């Protein structure tokens, strides 16, 4: 299917599942090399990362721990206007090699927030692995963003974990809005 409709909005194919899986395999191989002899903890950011996390971890042959967190953002009354909250971040990250697994890095604000929370626990190292990255939308550089599946244009995408107003997370491929 090259074109689909979700909530009366039209989307066209951007990345086929086979392309995503091939790239994921390569990232897995790179992680196996980079973390050889170590036991990292992978922390997936819900909801969007659930499919990528599952496919990526099937390629990882290291001894590793796996966890998930959820970040909620809502409008507040502070000057920044936005308050975020993390649910379920493991509390024993001191001295560990942490790998944050994201679906997409857009402005990077969510990731910056998560990184601050993780760093506060004094891990041995932190790296980020994101399936998608929109460089044109990034507000400030993130040095921990070491593993990126695909750099994409600054367009809204859906599928393979990513939703449009609640729908589309179960799509095998990734689509962009047209
Ligand atoms: P950031 O904080 O980097 O701006 O945005 C991160 C979150 O916004 C992602 O984890 C994702 O939930 C959502 N997001 C950003 N861009 C897109 C997009 O193109 N499509 C969808 N479905 N969600 C997006």
Tab-separated table of C-alpha atoms and ligand atoms in Angstrom:
chain	number	residue	atom	x	y	z
A	1	UNK	CA	0.000	0.000	0.000
A	2	UNK	CA	1.622	3.226	-1.126
A	3	UNK	CA	-1.089	5.565	0.167
A	4	UNK	CA	-3.309	5.303	3.229
A	5	UNK	CA	-5.894	7.403	5.038
A	6	UNK	CA	-5.990	7.949	8.802
A	7	UNK	CA	-8.640	10.228	10.298
A	8	UNK	CA	-9.378	11.493	6.751
A	9	UNK	CA	-5.756	12.532	6.296
A	10	UNK	CA	-3.696	11.127	3.449
A	11	UNK	CA	-0.247	9.609	3.952
A	12	UNK	CA	2.249	8.126	1.493
A	13	UNK	CA	4.963	5.555	2.063
A	14	UNK	CA	8.321	6.849	3.304
A	15	UNK	CA	10.134	3.762	4.646
A	16	UNK	CA	9.128	0.155	3.971
A	17	UNK	CA	9.337	-2.410	6.745
A	18	UNK	CA	12.107	-4.279	4.944
A	19	UNK	CA	14.219	-1.103	4.814
A	20	UNK	CA	13.573	-0.442	8.510
A	21	UNK	CA	14.526	-4.020	9.443
A	22	UNK	CA	17.745	-3.948	7.406
A	23	UNK	CA	18.851	-0.704	9.059
A	24	UNK	CA	17.849	-2.026	12.485
A	25	UNK	CA	20.003	-5.117	11.903
A	26	UNK	CA	23.000	-2.900	11.129
A	27	UNK	CA	22.484	-0.811	14.257
A	28	UNK	CA	22.252	-4.030	16.281
A	29	UNK	CA	25.563	-5.226	14.849
A	30	UNK	CA	27.169	-1.885	15.691
A	31	UNK	CA	25.858	-2.055	19.265
A	32	UNK	CA	27.209	-5.606	19.610
A	33	UNK	CA	30.654	-4.307	18.662
A	34	UNK	CA	30.556	-1.034	20.612
A	35	UNK	CA	29.324	-2.641	23.859
A	36	UNK	CA	31.273	-5.894	23.671
A	37	UNK	CA	32.078	-7.175	27.172
A	38	UNK	CA	29.649	-4.752	28.812
A	39	UNK	CA	26.099	-5.235	30.071
A	40	UNK	CA	24.111	-2.147	29.045
A	41	UNK	CA	20.566	-1.283	30.030
A	42	UNK	CA	18.266	-0.396	27.121
A	43	UNK	CA	15.461	1.988	28.078
A	44	UNK	CA	12.680	2.351	25.517
A	45	UNK	CA	10.586	5.515	25.487
A	46	UNK	CA	6.895	4.594	25.259
A	47	UNK	CA	4.619	4.498	23.398
A	48	UNK	CA	6.325	5.128	20.087
A	49	UNK	CA	9.423	2.965	20.511
A	50	UNK	CA	7.707	-0.355	21.207
A	51	UNK	CA	8.142	-1.949	17.762
A	52	UNK	CA	11.642	-0.561	17.167
A	53	UNK	CA	12.724	-1.657	20.634
A	54	UNK	CA	11.460	-5.205	20.016
A	55	UNK	CA	13.076	-5.533	16.577
A	56	UNK	CA	16.352	-3.915	17.722
A	57	UNK	CA	16.748	-6.068	20.820
A	58	UNK	CA	16.321	-9.225	18.715
A	59	UNK	CA	19.550	-8.198	16.954
A	60	UNK	CA	21.457	-7.482	20.182
A	61	UNK	CA	23.529	-10.434	21.362
A	62	UNK	CA	24.944	-8.768	24.475
A	63	UNK	CA	23.997	-9.547	28.039
A	64	UNK	CA	21.685	-6.615	28.707
A	65	UNK	CA	18.870	-5.292	30.828
A	66	UNK	CA	15.697	-3.884	29.291
A	67	UNK	CA	13.253	-1.306	30.639
A	68	UNK	CA	10.718	1.232	29.461
A	69	UNK	CA	9.753	4.731	30.478
A	70	UNK	CA	6.908	6.975	29.566
A	71	UNK	CA	7.118	10.729	29.313
A	72	UNK	CA	4.028	12.849	29.663
A	73	UNK	CA	3.995	16.492	28.681
A	74	UNK	CA	1.267	18.936	29.416
A	75	UNK	CA	0.752	22.665	29.387
A	76	UNK	CA	1.614	24.310	32.673
A	77	UNK	CA	1.772	27.793	34.044
A	78	UNK	CA	5.558	28.190	34.157
A	79	UNK	CA	7.344	30.546	31.792
A	80	UNK	CA	8.436	27.651	29.569
A	81	UNK	CA	4.770	26.667	29.301
A	82	UNK	CA	5.505	22.967	29.308
A	83	UNK	CA	6.000	20.600	32.202
A	84	UNK	CA	7.105	17.033	31.634
A	85	UNK	CA	6.995	14.013	33.844
A	86	UNK	CA	8.739	10.659	33.524
A	87	UNK	CA	7.085	7.436	34.646
A	88	UNK	CA	8.942	4.254	35.380
A	89	UNK	CA	12.569	5.350	34.971
A	90	UNK	CA	14.654	2.625	36.695
A	91	UNK	CA	16.165	3.973	39.911
A	92	UNK	CA	19.388	1.972	39.876
A	93	UNK	CA	21.263	3.449	36.907
A	94	UNK	CA	24.387	4.494	38.831
A	95	UNK	CA	27.491	3.056	37.173
A	96	UNK	CA	25.518	1.470	34.318
A	97	UNK	CA	25.857	1.886	30.566
A	98	UNK	CA	22.502	3.338	29.554
A	99	UNK	CA	21.101	3.273	26.008
A	100	UNK	CA	17.916	5.294	25.506
A	101	UNK	CA	15.813	3.950	22.621
A	102	UNK	CA	13.552	6.529	20.929
A	103	UNK	CA	11.150	6.357	18.008
A	104	UNK	CA	11.888	9.851	16.742
A	105	UNK	CA	13.857	12.923	17.724
A	106	UNK	CA	12.075	16.041	16.523
A	107	UNK	CA	12.803	19.236	18.522
A	108	UNK	CA	14.855	17.126	20.933
A	109	UNK	CA	13.072	18.579	23.985
A	110	UNK	CA	11.736	15.234	25.179
A	111	UNK	CA	15.148	13.656	24.857
A	112	UNK	CA	16.890	16.547	26.670
A	113	UNK	CA	14.460	16.084	29.528
A	114	UNK	CA	15.046	12.320	29.730
A	115	UNK	CA	18.824	12.770	29.528
A	116	UNK	CA	18.774	15.163	32.501
A	117	UNK	CA	16.822	12.648	34.572
A	118	UNK	CA	19.175	9.806	33.646
A	119	UNK	CA	22.354	11.853	34.217
A	120	UNK	CA	21.133	12.758	37.709
A	121	UNK	CA	21.654	9.069	38.596
A	122	UNK	CA	25.355	9.114	37.564
A	123	UNK	CA	25.397	6.312	34.979
A	124	UNK	CA	28.771	5.128	33.610
A	125	UNK	CA	27.710	6.235	30.110
A	126	UNK	CA	24.640	7.346	28.152
A	127	UNK	CA	23.940	6.987	24.458
A	128	UNK	CA	20.758	7.455	22.491
A	129	UNK	CA	19.522	5.229	19.691
A	130	UNK	CA	16.666	6.756	17.690
A	131	UNK	CA	15.012	5.140	14.689
A	132	UNK	CA	14.175	8.508	13.130
A	133	UNK	CA	15.746	11.950	13.405
A	134	UNK	CA	14.545	15.251	11.923
A	135	UNK	CA	17.745	17.353	11.902
A	136	UNK	CA	15.911	20.448	10.630
A	137	UNK	CA	13.637	20.475	13.689
A	138	UNK	CA	16.317	19.980	16.355
A	139	UNK	CA	16.553	22.997	18.666
A	140	UNK	CA	19.997	22.339	20.139
A	141	UNK	CA	22.638	19.666	19.467
A	142	UNK	CA	22.461	16.430	21.483
A	143	UNK	CA	25.898	14.830	21.749
A	144	UNK	CA	24.484	11.574	23.131
A	145	UNK	CA	22.538	10.898	19.893
A	146	UNK	CA	25.004	8.298	18.612
A	147	UNK	CA	22.806	5.804	16.752
A	148	UNK	CA	20.265	7.046	14.189
A	149	UNK	CA	18.290	4.821	11.858
A	150	UNK	CA	17.174	7.407	9.320
A	151	UNK	CA	17.438	11.170	9.005
A	152	UNK	CA	14.135	12.383	7.583
A	153	UNK	CA	12.739	15.748	6.419
A	154	UNK	CA	10.788	17.898	8.846
A	155	UNK	CA	7.442	16.274	8.031
A	156	UNK	CA	4.854	14.453	10.111
A	157	UNK	CA	5.246	10.671	9.966
A	158	UNK	CA	3.133	7.769	11.145
A	159	UNK	CA	3.435	3.983	11.481
A	160	UNK	CA	5.809	1.445	13.033
A	161	UNK	CA	5.010	2.688	16.546
A	162	UNK	CA	4.211	6.294	15.671
A	163	UNK	CA	0.605	7.469	15.788
A	164	UNK	CA	-1.606	10.092	14.251
A	165	UNK	CA	-4.130	11.067	16.885
A	166	UNK	CA	-4.046	7.597	18.449
A	167	UNK	CA	-4.109	5.540	15.247
A	168	UNK	CA	-1.457	4.003	13.012
A	169	UNK	CA	1.014	2.605	15.551
A	170	UNK	CA	0.481	-0.940	14.248
A	171	UNK	CA	1.387	-0.134	10.632
A	172	UNK	CA	4.409	-2.130	9.444
A	173	UNK	CA	5.786	0.706	7.291
A	174	UNK	CA	6.375	4.389	7.966
A	175	UNK	CA	4.290	6.967	6.076
A	176	UNK	CA	4.558	10.725	5.691
A	177	UNK	CA	1.708	13.201	5.563
A	178	UNK	CA	0.821	14.623	2.143
B	1	LIG	P1	10.490	16.175	20.474
B	1	LIG	O1	10.436	16.385	21.956
B	1	LIG	O2	11.825	15.666	19.972
B	1	LIG	O3	10.024	17.393	19.712
B	1	LIG	O4	9.382	15.128	20.103
B	1	LIG	C1	9.412	13.848	20.549
B	1	LIG	C2	8.079	13.173	20.470
B	1	LIG	O5	7.121	13.859	19.648
B	1	LIG	C3	8.288	11.825	19.831
B	1	LIG	O6	8.667	10.858	20.775
B	1	LIG	C4	6.925	11.572	19.213
B	1	LIG	O7	6.062	11.021	20.174
B	1	LIG	C5	6.417	12.962	18.836
B	1	LIG	N1	6.698	13.243	17.406
B	1	LIG	C6	7.621	14.084	16.904
B	1	LIG	N2	7.590	14.090	15.545
B	1	LIG	C7	6.615	13.212	15.193
B	1	LIG	C8	6.105	12.761	13.925
B	1	LIG	O8	6.505	13.159	12.820
B	1	LIG	N3	5.104	11.838	13.975
B	1	LIG	C9	4.593	11.361	15.150
B	1	LIG	N4	3.623	10.442	15.061
B	1	LIG	N5	5.055	11.752	16.362
B	1	LIG	C10	6.065	12.675	16.374
